Amino acid sequence: MSAVLDHHDAHGHDHDHHAPTGWRRWVYATNHKDIGTLYLLFAFTMLMVGGVLALLIRAELFKPGLQLVNPELFNQLTTMHGLIMVFGAIMPAFVGFANWMIPLQIGASDMAFARMNNFSFWLMIPAAIMLVASFFMPGGAPAAGWTLYAPLTLQMGPSMDAGIFAMHILGASSIMGSINIIVTILNMRAPGMTLMKMPMFCWTWLITAYLLIAVMPVLAGAITMTLTDRHFGTSFFNPAGGGDPVMYQHIFWFFGHPEVYIMILPAFGIVSQVVPAFARKKLFGYASMVYATGSIAILSFVVWAHHMFTTGMPVTGQLFFMYSTMLIAVPTGVKIFNWIATMWKGSMTFETPMLWAVGFIFVFTIGGFTGLILSVAPIDIQMQDTYYVVAHFHYVLVAGSLFAMFSGIYYWLPKWTGVMYSERRGKIHFWWSMISFNFTFFPMHFLGLAGMPRRYADYPMQFADFNAVASVGAFGFGLAQVYFFLAVIVPAMRGKGEKAVQKPWEGAEGLEWEVPSPAPFHTFENPPKLDATATKVIG
């Protein structure tokens, strides 16, 4: 069915009468906005599930001694918390953002492959159910850590197979989503929007999608070898048959390190949209931002073994991975300086999206510095598997990915729902999250420096005080996200609040602000005619 209109109105008109209603609208969804909403709701659900597991971990660690769970269940909780947060919360949320925003930002009518888009979302549901259900299988959930290191994985019960199968399905979903994003960006931009006029969010997702296609098959290979070791008599990683457990680490981290950037590059894209809008200035050094993003992606493939300094690597290898890891700080630093230069002498206001973006820059920089410290091989050998590492990657993933997502949600929520959120509630959510986050994870640096190993259910008395502070902070952080859902998201979804105008933020630029709020079910049925900057519609 082609809806050919005899006008070039970029707004389309409100074509809601085309929209299916009831459960069919969601089950058979092929509209990019509906699928984006499904991804975001799924991701938030998994965030809550993973968060409950995290709070069980922190409740156990509130004081020395075994309180609530035995060490076996504790290891299951740490493993499943990691897997659910990485593959069930962070990655699907960014795909949700991509689905919602990329067609709007490039003037496309929808994603390139609408039915594949639907399929890639619905694959995630059985995978998520399988992951969570592994707790109820004989022997409990996988307990080998989220990295699924051999030889532990070769000794786990049947839940390990369920976990491997779930990871395969989630990987297939990611690959399909990535193909869709690449084809949409490369082939469906409005006439006049060259690659170097695209919004930064589209650039970061384009590069992320290539990363995903490159590394998801590597993870699939690693867990398939684990599966054949478990059931088909191979010995890839089983030392008893001449296999090498360290080979698993090499294969896993060749996937795992680019995966870290898969989870942060879209966050960089969101912050690169929000900061110029509230500084009321163009993004400083757009081209250098694009090249920095590309550099990070390329370098991410040559640093994997910095996770493995304690595996008996020769000094030459340690030096190579140490220096190449330090090199990644350069393009990342370029981004930080560009955001600061964008804010410099801008007419800044601090609405909630900007608060989250500035909070992101501040806390992510701390996480970046601790990563730089861990890149130094002799220091890393001391810090390996301590709470210092836990603190580092939560500063990067929670204060990085999650804070940027909140920035994006508050920024685009008026466009998604047609109503303005309560600025007061948004600010309560920000400060509550920011303070409780730092209460949770900052003490972990000191625990790690003092030598507290991670993935232990018990600890000696000298670590008690910082652990108590971290546990209280964690419960505060968890409650802040419940508050966010009940006080911000639910009212917005019900349409409660003042009506949003087409462009609620004075400094915002981009095609998404050229359509009404809420964005109509069908937008840009005819490609919009762009001005010279490719950010506004003419005619």
Coordinates of C-alpha atoms in Angstrom, one line a residue:
M1 CA 0.0 0.0 0.0
S2 CA 1.6 3.3 -1.0
A3 CA 0.2 6.4 0.5
V4 CA 1.1 8.9 -2.1
L5 CA 0.3 12.5 -1.2
D6 CA 0.2 15.4 -3.6
H7 CA 1.9 17.8 -1.2
H8 CA 5.3 18.0 0.3
D9 CA 4.2 18.6 3.8
A10 CA 6.9 17.0 6.0
H11 CA 4.4 16.6 8.8
G12 CA 2.4 14.1 6.8
H13 CA -1.0 14.7 8.4
D14 CA -2.0 12.8 11.5
H15 CA -2.6 9.4 10.0
D16 CA -3.7 7.7 13.2
H17 CA -6.7 6.3 11.3
H18 CA -4.2 3.9 9.7
A19 CA -3.1 2.6 13.0
P20 CA -4.3 -0.8 14.2
T21 CA -5.7 -0.8 17.7
G22 CA -5.8 -3.1 20.7
W23 CA -3.3 -6.0 21.1
R24 CA -2.8 -6.4 17.4
R25 CA -1.2 -2.9 17.2
W26 CA 1.6 -4.2 19.5
V27 CA 1.9 -7.9 18.5
Y28 CA 2.0 -7.2 14.7
A29 CA 3.8 -3.8 15.1
T30 CA 5.8 -2.7 12.1
N31 CA 5.7 1.0 12.9
H32 CA 9.2 2.2 14.1
K33 CA 7.7 4.3 16.9
D34 CA 5.6 1.4 18.3
I35 CA 8.6 -1.0 18.1
G36 CA 10.8 1.6 19.8
T37 CA 8.3 1.9 22.6
L38 CA 8.2 -1.9 23.0
Y39 CA 12.0 -2.0 23.2
L40 CA 12.1 0.7 25.8
L41 CA 9.4 -0.9 28.0
F42 CA 11.1 -4.3 27.7
A43 CA 14.4 -2.8 28.7
F44 CA 12.9 -1.0 31.7
T45 CA 11.3 -4.3 32.8
M46 CA 14.6 -6.1 32.6
L47 CA 16.3 -3.1 34.4
M48 CA 13.9 -3.8 37.3
V49 CA 14.5 -7.5 37.2
G50 CA 18.3 -7.0 37.1
G51 CA 18.0 -4.4 39.8
V52 CA 16.2 -6.7 42.2
L53 CA 19.0 -9.2 41.8
A54 CA 21.5 -6.4 42.5
L55 CA 19.6 -5.4 45.7
L56 CA 19.7 -9.1 46.8
I57 CA 23.5 -9.0 46.3
R58 CA 23.8 -5.7 48.3
A59 CA 21.4 -6.9 51.0
E60 CA 23.7 -10.0 51.5
L61 CA 26.8 -7.7 51.6
F62 CA 25.2 -5.2 54.1
K63 CA 27.3 -6.7 56.9
P64 CA 29.8 -9.5 57.3
G65 CA 28.6 -13.1 57.7
L66 CA 26.0 -15.0 55.6
Q67 CA 22.6 -13.3 56.0
L68 CA 20.1 -14.1 53.2
V69 CA 21.7 -16.4 50.5
N70 CA 24.2 -19.1 50.4
P71 CA 27.4 -18.6 48.3
E72 CA 26.1 -20.7 45.4
L73 CA 23.0 -18.6 45.1
F74 CA 25.1 -15.5 45.5
N75 CA 27.2 -16.4 42.5
Q76 CA 24.0 -17.1 40.5
L77 CA 22.8 -13.6 41.4
T78 CA 26.0 -11.9 40.3
T79 CA 26.0 -13.8 37.0
M80 CA 22.4 -13.2 36.1
H81 CA 22.5 -9.6 37.2
G82 CA 25.3 -9.0 34.7
L83 CA 23.7 -10.9 31.9
I84 CA 20.3 -9.4 32.3
M85 CA 21.6 -5.8 32.7
V86 CA 23.9 -6.0 29.6
F87 CA 21.8 -8.0 27.2
G88 CA 18.3 -7.4 28.6
A89 CA 18.4 -3.7 29.7
I90 CA 21.2 -1.5 28.2
M91 CA 21.4 -2.9 24.7
P92 CA 17.6 -3.2 24.0
A93 CA 17.1 0.3 25.4
F94 CA 19.5 1.8 22.9
V95 CA 17.9 -0.1 20.1
G96 CA 14.6 1.4 21.3
F97 CA 16.1 4.9 21.0
A98 CA 17.4 4.0 17.5
N99 CA 14.0 2.8 16.4
W100 CA 12.2 5.8 17.6
M101 CA 14.7 8.5 16.6
I102 CA 16.7 7.5 13.6
P103 CA 13.8 7.7 11.0
L104 CA 12.6 11.0 12.5
Q105 CA 16.1 12.4 12.5
I106 CA 17.0 11.5 8.9
G107 CA 13.5 12.2 7.4
A108 CA 12.7 8.6 6.6
S109 CA 9.1 7.2 6.7
D110 CA 10.1 4.2 8.7
M111 CA 12.9 1.6 9.3
A112 CA 14.1 -0.2 6.1
F113 CA 12.9 -3.7 7.1
A114 CA 9.7 -3.2 9.1
R115 CA 8.7 -6.9 9.6
M116 CA 12.3 -7.9 10.4
N117 CA 12.1 -5.1 13.0
N118 CA 9.1 -6.7 14.6
F119 CA 10.8 -10.1 14.5
S120 CA 14.0 -8.8 16.1
F121 CA 12.0 -7.4 19.0
W122 CA 9.8 -10.5 19.7
L123 CA 12.8 -12.8 19.7
M124 CA 13.9 -11.1 22.9
I125 CA 10.9 -12.1 24.9
P126 CA 11.5 -15.9 24.9
A127 CA 15.2 -15.3 25.4
A128 CA 14.5 -13.1 28.5
I129 CA 12.1 -15.7 29.9
M130 CA 14.6 -18.4 29.4
L131 CA 17.3 -16.4 31.1
V132 CA 15.2 -15.6 34.2
A133 CA 13.7 -19.1 34.3
S134 CA 17.1 -20.6 34.7
F135 CA 16.8 -19.9 38.4
F136 CA 14.2 -22.6 38.6
M137 CA 16.1 -25.3 36.8
P138 CA 17.9 -28.2 38.6
G139 CA 21.1 -26.7 40.2
G140 CA 19.9 -23.1 39.8
A141 CA 21.0 -20.4 37.4
P142 CA 24.4 -20.2 35.7
A143 CA 27.0 -19.2 38.4
A144 CA 30.1 -18.7 36.3
G145 CA 30.1 -14.9 36.2
W146 CA 28.5 -12.9 33.3
T147 CA 31.7 -13.6 31.3
L148 CA 30.8 -17.3 31.4
Y149 CA 34.5 -18.4 31.8
A150 CA 35.5 -22.0 31.2
P151 CA 36.1 -24.4 32.9
L152 CA 33.3 -23.3 35.3
T153 CA 30.8 -23.3 32.5
L154 CA 31.7 -26.9 31.7
Q155 CA 30.7 -27.9 35.2
M156 CA 27.3 -26.1 35.5
G157 CA 23.9 -27.8 35.4
P158 CA 21.3 -27.6 32.6
S159 CA 20.6 -23.9 33.2
M160 CA 23.9 -23.2 31.4
D161 CA 22.5 -24.6 28.2
A162 CA 19.4 -22.5 28.6
G163 CA 21.6 -19.4 29.1
I164 CA 23.7 -20.3 26.0
F165 CA 20.5 -20.7 23.9
A166 CA 19.1 -17.3 25.3
M167 CA 22.4 -15.6 24.4
H168 CA 22.2 -17.0 20.8
I169 CA 18.7 -15.7 20.4
L170 CA 19.5 -12.2 21.8
G171 CA 22.6 -12.1 19.5
A172 CA 20.4 -12.9 16.5
S173 CA 18.1 -10.1 17.5
S174 CA 21.0 -7.6 17.8
I175 CA 22.4 -8.6 14.4
M176 CA 19.0 -8.1 12.7
G177 CA 18.5 -4.8 14.5
S178 CA 21.9 -3.6 13.3
I179 CA 21.3 -4.6 9.7
N180 CA 18.1 -2.6 9.8
I181 CA 19.8 0.5 11.3
I182 CA 22.7 0.4 8.8
V183 CA 20.4 0.1 5.7
T184 CA 18.0 2.7 7.0
I185 CA 20.8 5.3 7.6
L186 CA 22.7 4.6 4.4
N187 CA 19.7 4.4 2.0
M188 CA 16.8 6.3 3.5
R189 CA 18.1 9.8 4.4
A190 CA 16.1 12.7 3.1
P191 CA 17.6 14.3 -0.1
G192 CA 20.2 16.8 0.9
M193 CA 21.2 15.1 4.2
T194 CA 24.7 14.0 3.5
L195 CA 26.5 11.7 6.0
M196 CA 28.4 14.7 7.5
K197 CA 25.1 16.6 8.1
M198 CA 23.5 13.7 10.0
P199 CA 22.7 14.2 13.7
M200 CA 25.5 12.8 16.0
F201 CA 23.1 10.2 17.4
C202 CA 22.7 8.6 13.9
W203 CA 26.5 8.6 13.4
T204 CA 27.1 6.9 16.8
W205 CA 24.4 4.2 16.0
L206 CA 25.7 3.6 12.5
I207 CA 29.2 2.8 13.9
T208 CA 27.7 0.8 16.8
A209 CA 25.7 -1.3 14.3
Y210 CA 28.8 -2.2 12.4
L211 CA 30.5 -3.1 15.7
L212 CA 27.5 -5.4 16.7
I213 CA 27.6 -7.2 13.3
A214 CA 31.4 -7.8 13.7
V215 CA 31.4 -9.1 17.3
M216 CA 28.1 -10.9 18.0
P217 CA 29.2 -13.9 15.9
V218 CA 32.4 -14.1 18.0
L219 CA 30.3 -14.5 21.2
A220 CA 28.1 -17.0 19.4
G221 CA 31.3 -19.0 18.5
A222 CA 32.6 -18.9 22.1
I223 CA 29.3 -20.1 23.6
T224 CA 28.8 -22.8 20.9
M225 CA 32.3 -24.2 21.6
T226 CA 31.3 -24.2 25.3
L227 CA 28.1 -26.1 24.4
T228 CA 30.0 -28.7 22.3
D229 CA 32.5 -29.1 25.2
R230 CA 29.6 -29.8 27.5
H231 CA 27.7 -32.3 25.4
F232 CA 29.6 -33.5 22.3
G233 CA 32.9 -34.6 23.6
T234 CA 35.0 -31.7 22.2
S235 CA 37.8 -30.2 24.2
F236 CA 38.2 -26.6 23.1
F237 CA 38.3 -25.3 26.7
N238 CA 38.5 -28.4 28.8
P239 CA 42.1 -28.9 30.1
A240 CA 41.4 -32.6 30.8
G241 CA 41.2 -33.2 27.0
G242 CA 44.0 -30.9 26.1
G243 CA 41.8 -27.8 25.8
D244 CA 42.8 -24.3 26.9
P245 CA 40.5 -22.2 29.2
V246 CA 42.6 -19.1 28.5
M247 CA 41.6 -19.4 24.8
Y248 CA 38.0 -18.9 25.9
Q249 CA 39.0 -15.6 27.5
H250 CA 40.7 -14.4 24.3
I251 CA 37.6 -15.2 22.2
F252 CA 35.2 -13.8 24.8
W253 CA 37.0 -10.5 25.3
F254 CA 37.5 -10.1 21.5
F255 CA 33.7 -9.8 21.7
G256 CA 33.5 -8.3 25.2
H257 CA 35.6 -5.2 24.7
P258 CA 33.9 -3.9 21.6
E259 CA 30.7 -4.7 23.4
V260 CA 31.6 -2.1 26.1
Y261 CA 31.7 0.5 23.3
I262 CA 28.5 -0.8 21.8
M263 CA 26.9 0.1 25.2
I264 CA 28.5 3.6 25.4
L265 CA 28.6 5.0 21.8
P266 CA 24.9 5.6 21.5
A267 CA 25.1 7.3 24.9
F268 CA 27.7 9.7 23.4
G269 CA 25.2 10.3 20.6
I270 CA 22.4 11.2 22.9
V271 CA 24.6 13.6 24.9
S272 CA 25.8 15.2 21.7
Q273 CA 22.2 16.0 20.9
V274 CA 21.2 17.3 24.3
V275 CA 24.3 19.5 25.2
P276 CA 24.0 21.8 22.1
A277 CA 20.3 22.1 22.6
F278 CA 20.6 23.5 26.1
A279 CA 23.8 25.4 25.5
R280 CA 22.0 27.0 22.5
K281 CA 25.1 26.5 20.3
K282 CA 26.2 24.2 17.5
L283 CA 28.1 21.1 18.6
F284 CA 31.7 22.1 18.8
G285 CA 33.9 20.1 16.4
Y286 CA 31.3 17.9 14.7
A287 CA 33.7 16.3 12.3
S288 CA 36.2 15.5 15.0
M289 CA 33.4 13.9 17.0
V290 CA 32.6 11.6 14.0
Y291 CA 36.2 10.7 13.5
A292 CA 36.7 10.1 17.3
T293 CA 33.7 7.8 17.3
G294 CA 35.2 5.8 14.4
S295 CA 38.6 5.7 16.1
I296 CA 37.1 4.3 19.3
A297 CA 35.4 1.6 17.3
I298 CA 38.5 0.6 15.5
L299 CA 40.7 0.7 18.6
S300 CA 38.2 -1.4 20.5
F301 CA 39.3 -4.4 18.5
V302 CA 42.9 -4.3 19.6
V303 CA 42.7 -3.9 23.3
W304 CA 40.8 -7.1 24.4
A305 CA 43.6 -8.7 26.4
H306 CA 43.8 -5.9 29.0
H307 CA 41.2 -7.9 30.8
M308 CA 43.7 -10.7 31.0
F309 CA 46.9 -9.3 32.5
T310 CA 46.9 -12.0 35.2
T311 CA 46.7 -15.0 32.8
G312 CA 50.5 -15.3 32.4
M313 CA 50.8 -13.1 29.4
P314 CA 54.4 -12.3 28.3
V315 CA 55.6 -8.8 29.1
T316 CA 55.6 -7.8 25.5
G317 CA 51.9 -8.6 25.3
Q318 CA 51.2 -6.7 28.5
L319 CA 53.0 -3.6 27.0
F320 CA 51.1 -3.8 23.7
F321 CA 47.7 -4.0 25.4
M322 CA 48.6 -1.4 28.0
Y323 CA 49.6 1.2 25.5
S324 CA 46.8 0.5 23.0
T325 CA 44.3 0.8 25.9
M326 CA 45.8 4.1 26.9
L327 CA 45.4 5.2 23.3
I328 CA 41.6 4.9 23.5
A329 CA 41.6 7.6 26.1
V330 CA 42.5 10.1 23.3
P331 CA 39.4 9.9 21.1
T332 CA 37.2 9.6 24.3
G333 CA 38.9 12.7 25.7
V334 CA 38.2 14.5 22.4
K335 CA 34.5 13.9 23.0
I336 CA 34.6 15.2 26.6
F337 CA 36.5 18.4 25.5
N338 CA 34.1 18.9 22.6
W339 CA 31.1 18.8 25.0
I340 CA 32.8 21.2 27.4
A341 CA 33.7 23.5 24.4
T342 CA 30.1 23.3 23.3
M343 CA 28.9 24.5 26.7
W344 CA 31.7 27.2 26.9
K345 CA 30.1 30.7 26.7
G346 CA 26.8 29.1 25.7
S347 CA 23.4 30.4 27.0
M348 CA 23.0 27.4 29.2
T349 CA 19.8 26.4 31.0
F350 CA 19.6 23.4 33.2
E351 CA 16.3 21.6 32.5
T352 CA 16.3 17.9 33.4
P353 CA 17.8 16.5 30.1
M354 CA 20.8 18.9 30.5
L355 CA 21.2 18.0 34.2
W356 CA 21.5 14.3 33.2
A357 CA 23.9 15.2 30.3
V358 CA 26.2 17.2 32.5
G359 CA 25.9 14.6 35.2
F360 CA 26.8 12.0 32.6
I361 CA 29.9 13.9 31.5
F362 CA 31.1 14.4 35.1
V363 CA 30.6 10.8 36.4
F364 CA 31.5 9.1 33.1
T365 CA 34.9 11.0 33.2
I366 CA 35.5 9.5 36.7
G367 CA 34.8 6.0 35.2
G368 CA 37.1 6.8 32.3
F369 CA 40.0 7.8 34.6
T370 CA 39.6 4.6 36.7
G371 CA 39.7 2.7 33.4
L372 CA 42.9 4.4 32.5
I373 CA 44.4 3.5 35.9
L374 CA 43.4 -0.2 35.3
S375 CA 45.1 -0.1 31.9
V376 CA 48.5 0.1 33.6
A377 CA 49.4 -3.6 33.8
P378 CA 51.2 -3.6 37.2
I379 CA 48.3 -1.7 38.8
D380 CA 45.8 -3.9 37.1
I381 CA 47.5 -7.1 38.4
Q382 CA 46.9 -5.7 42.0
M383 CA 43.3 -4.6 41.2
Q384 CA 42.2 -7.7 39.2
D385 CA 38.9 -9.1 40.4
T386 CA 38.5 -6.6 43.2
Y387 CA 35.7 -4.1 43.9
Y388 CA 37.8 -1.4 42.2
V389 CA 36.9 -3.1 38.9
V390 CA 33.3 -3.3 39.9
A391 CA 33.3 0.5 40.7
H392 CA 35.0 1.3 37.4
F393 CA 32.6 -0.5 35.1
H394 CA 29.5 0.7 37.0
Y395 CA 30.7 4.2 36.7
V396 CA 31.0 3.6 32.9
L397 CA 27.8 1.6 32.4
V398 CA 25.4 3.1 35.0
A399 CA 26.7 6.7 35.1
G400 CA 27.5 6.3 31.4
S401 CA 24.9 4.4 29.5
L402 CA 22.0 4.7 31.9
F403 CA 22.4 8.4 32.8
A404 CA 22.6 9.3 29.0
M405 CA 19.5 7.3 28.4
F406 CA 17.6 9.3 31.1
S407 CA 18.9 12.4 29.4
G408 CA 17.5 11.2 26.1
I409 CA 14.2 10.1 27.6
Y410 CA 13.5 13.5 29.2
Y411 CA 14.7 15.3 26.0
W412 CA 12.5 13.3 23.6
L413 CA 9.6 12.4 25.9
P414 CA 7.5 15.4 24.9
K415 CA 7.9 14.3 21.2
W416 CA 7.0 10.7 22.1
T417 CA 4.0 11.4 24.3
G418 CA 2.8 14.9 23.4
V419 CA 2.9 16.0 27.0
M420 CA 5.5 17.7 29.2
Y421 CA 6.9 15.8 32.2
S422 CA 7.0 17.6 35.5
E423 CA 10.3 19.4 35.7
R424 CA 10.2 19.2 39.5
R425 CA 9.8 15.5 39.4
G426 CA 12.6 15.1 36.8
K427 CA 15.0 17.1 39.0
I428 CA 14.1 15.0 42.1
H429 CA 14.8 11.9 40.0
F430 CA 18.2 13.3 38.9
W431 CA 19.5 14.4 42.3
W432 CA 18.2 11.3 44.1
S433 CA 19.8 9.1 41.5
M434 CA 23.1 11.0 41.3
I435 CA 23.6 11.1 45.1
S436 CA 22.6 7.5 45.7
F437 CA 24.6 6.2 42.8
N438 CA 27.8 7.8 44.2
F439 CA 27.0 6.5 47.7
T440 CA 26.7 3.0 46.1
F441 CA 29.8 2.8 43.9
F442 CA 32.3 5.4 45.1
P443 CA 33.1 3.4 48.3
M444 CA 33.8 0.4 46.2
H445 CA 37.0 2.1 44.9
F446 CA 38.4 2.0 48.4
L447 CA 37.2 -1.5 49.1
G448 CA 39.0 -2.6 45.9
L449 CA 42.2 -0.7 46.8
A450 CA 42.1 -2.4 50.2
G451 CA 41.9 -5.8 48.5
M452 CA 38.3 -6.9 48.7
P453 CA 37.7 -9.5 46.0
R454 CA 34.4 -9.4 44.0
R455 CA 31.9 -12.3 43.8
Y456 CA 32.4 -13.3 47.4
A457 CA 29.3 -13.6 49.6
D458 CA 31.2 -12.9 52.8
Y459 CA 34.1 -10.7 53.9
P460 CA 36.1 -9.8 57.0
M461 CA 35.2 -7.0 59.4
Q462 CA 37.6 -4.4 58.0
F463 CA 35.4 -4.0 54.9
A464 CA 32.1 -3.6 56.8
D465 CA 31.6 0.2 56.9
F466 CA 32.0 0.9 53.2
N467 CA 29.9 -2.1 52.3
A468 CA 27.1 -0.9 54.6
V469 CA 27.2 2.6 52.9
A470 CA 27.2 1.0 49.4
S471 CA 24.2 -1.2 50.3
V472 CA 22.1 1.7 51.6
G473 CA 23.0 3.7 48.5
A474 CA 22.0 0.8 46.2
F475 CA 18.5 0.6 47.8
G476 CA 18.2 4.4 47.4
F477 CA 19.2 4.2 43.7
G478 CA 16.7 1.4 43.1
L479 CA 13.9 3.3 44.7
A480 CA 14.8 6.4 42.6
Q481 CA 14.1 4.4 39.4
V482 CA 10.7 3.2 40.8
Y483 CA 9.9 6.8 41.5
F484 CA 10.9 7.7 37.9
F485 CA 8.5 5.2 36.5
L486 CA 5.6 6.1 38.7
A487 CA 6.1 9.9 38.8
V488 CA 7.4 10.6 35.3
I489 CA 6.7 7.7 32.8
V490 CA 3.2 6.6 33.9
P491 CA 1.7 10.1 33.8
A492 CA 3.3 10.8 30.4
M493 CA 1.9 7.5 29.0
R494 CA -1.5 8.4 30.2
G495 CA -1.2 11.9 28.6
K496 CA -1.3 13.7 31.9
G497 CA 0.5 17.0 32.0
E498 CA 0.6 20.2 30.0
K499 CA 0.5 19.7 26.2
A500 CA 3.9 19.8 24.6
V501 CA 4.5 22.2 21.7
Q502 CA 6.1 21.1 18.5
K503 CA 9.6 22.2 19.7
P504 CA 9.6 22.4 23.5
W505 CA 13.4 23.2 23.7
E506 CA 14.4 26.5 22.3
G507 CA 17.9 25.4 21.3
A508 CA 17.0 22.0 19.8
E509 CA 17.8 21.4 16.2
G510 CA 16.9 18.5 13.9
L511 CA 14.1 17.1 11.8
E512 CA 12.4 15.4 14.8
W513 CA 11.3 18.9 16.0
E514 CA 9.7 19.7 12.6
V515 CA 6.8 17.2 13.2
P516 CA 4.0 17.8 15.7
S517 CA 4.1 16.5 19.3
P518 CA 3.2 13.7 19.7
A519 CA 4.9 12.5 16.5
P520 CA 2.1 11.2 14.2
F521 CA 1.8 7.5 13.6
H522 CA 3.2 8.1 10.0
T523 CA 5.8 10.8 9.4
F524 CA 7.6 11.9 6.3
E525 CA 5.5 10.0 3.8
N526 CA 7.1 12.2 1.2
P527 CA 10.8 13.0 1.8
P528 CA 11.1 16.4 3.4
K529 CA 12.9 19.2 1.6
L530 CA 15.8 20.4 3.8
D531 CA 17.5 23.7 4.2
A532 CA 21.3 24.0 3.8
T533 CA 22.0 22.8 7.3
A534 CA 19.8 19.7 6.9
T535 CA 18.1 20.4 10.2
K536 CA 15.0 22.2 9.1
V537 CA 12.3 21.6 6.6
I538 CA 11.6 24.3 3.9
G539 CA 8.4 24.6 2.0

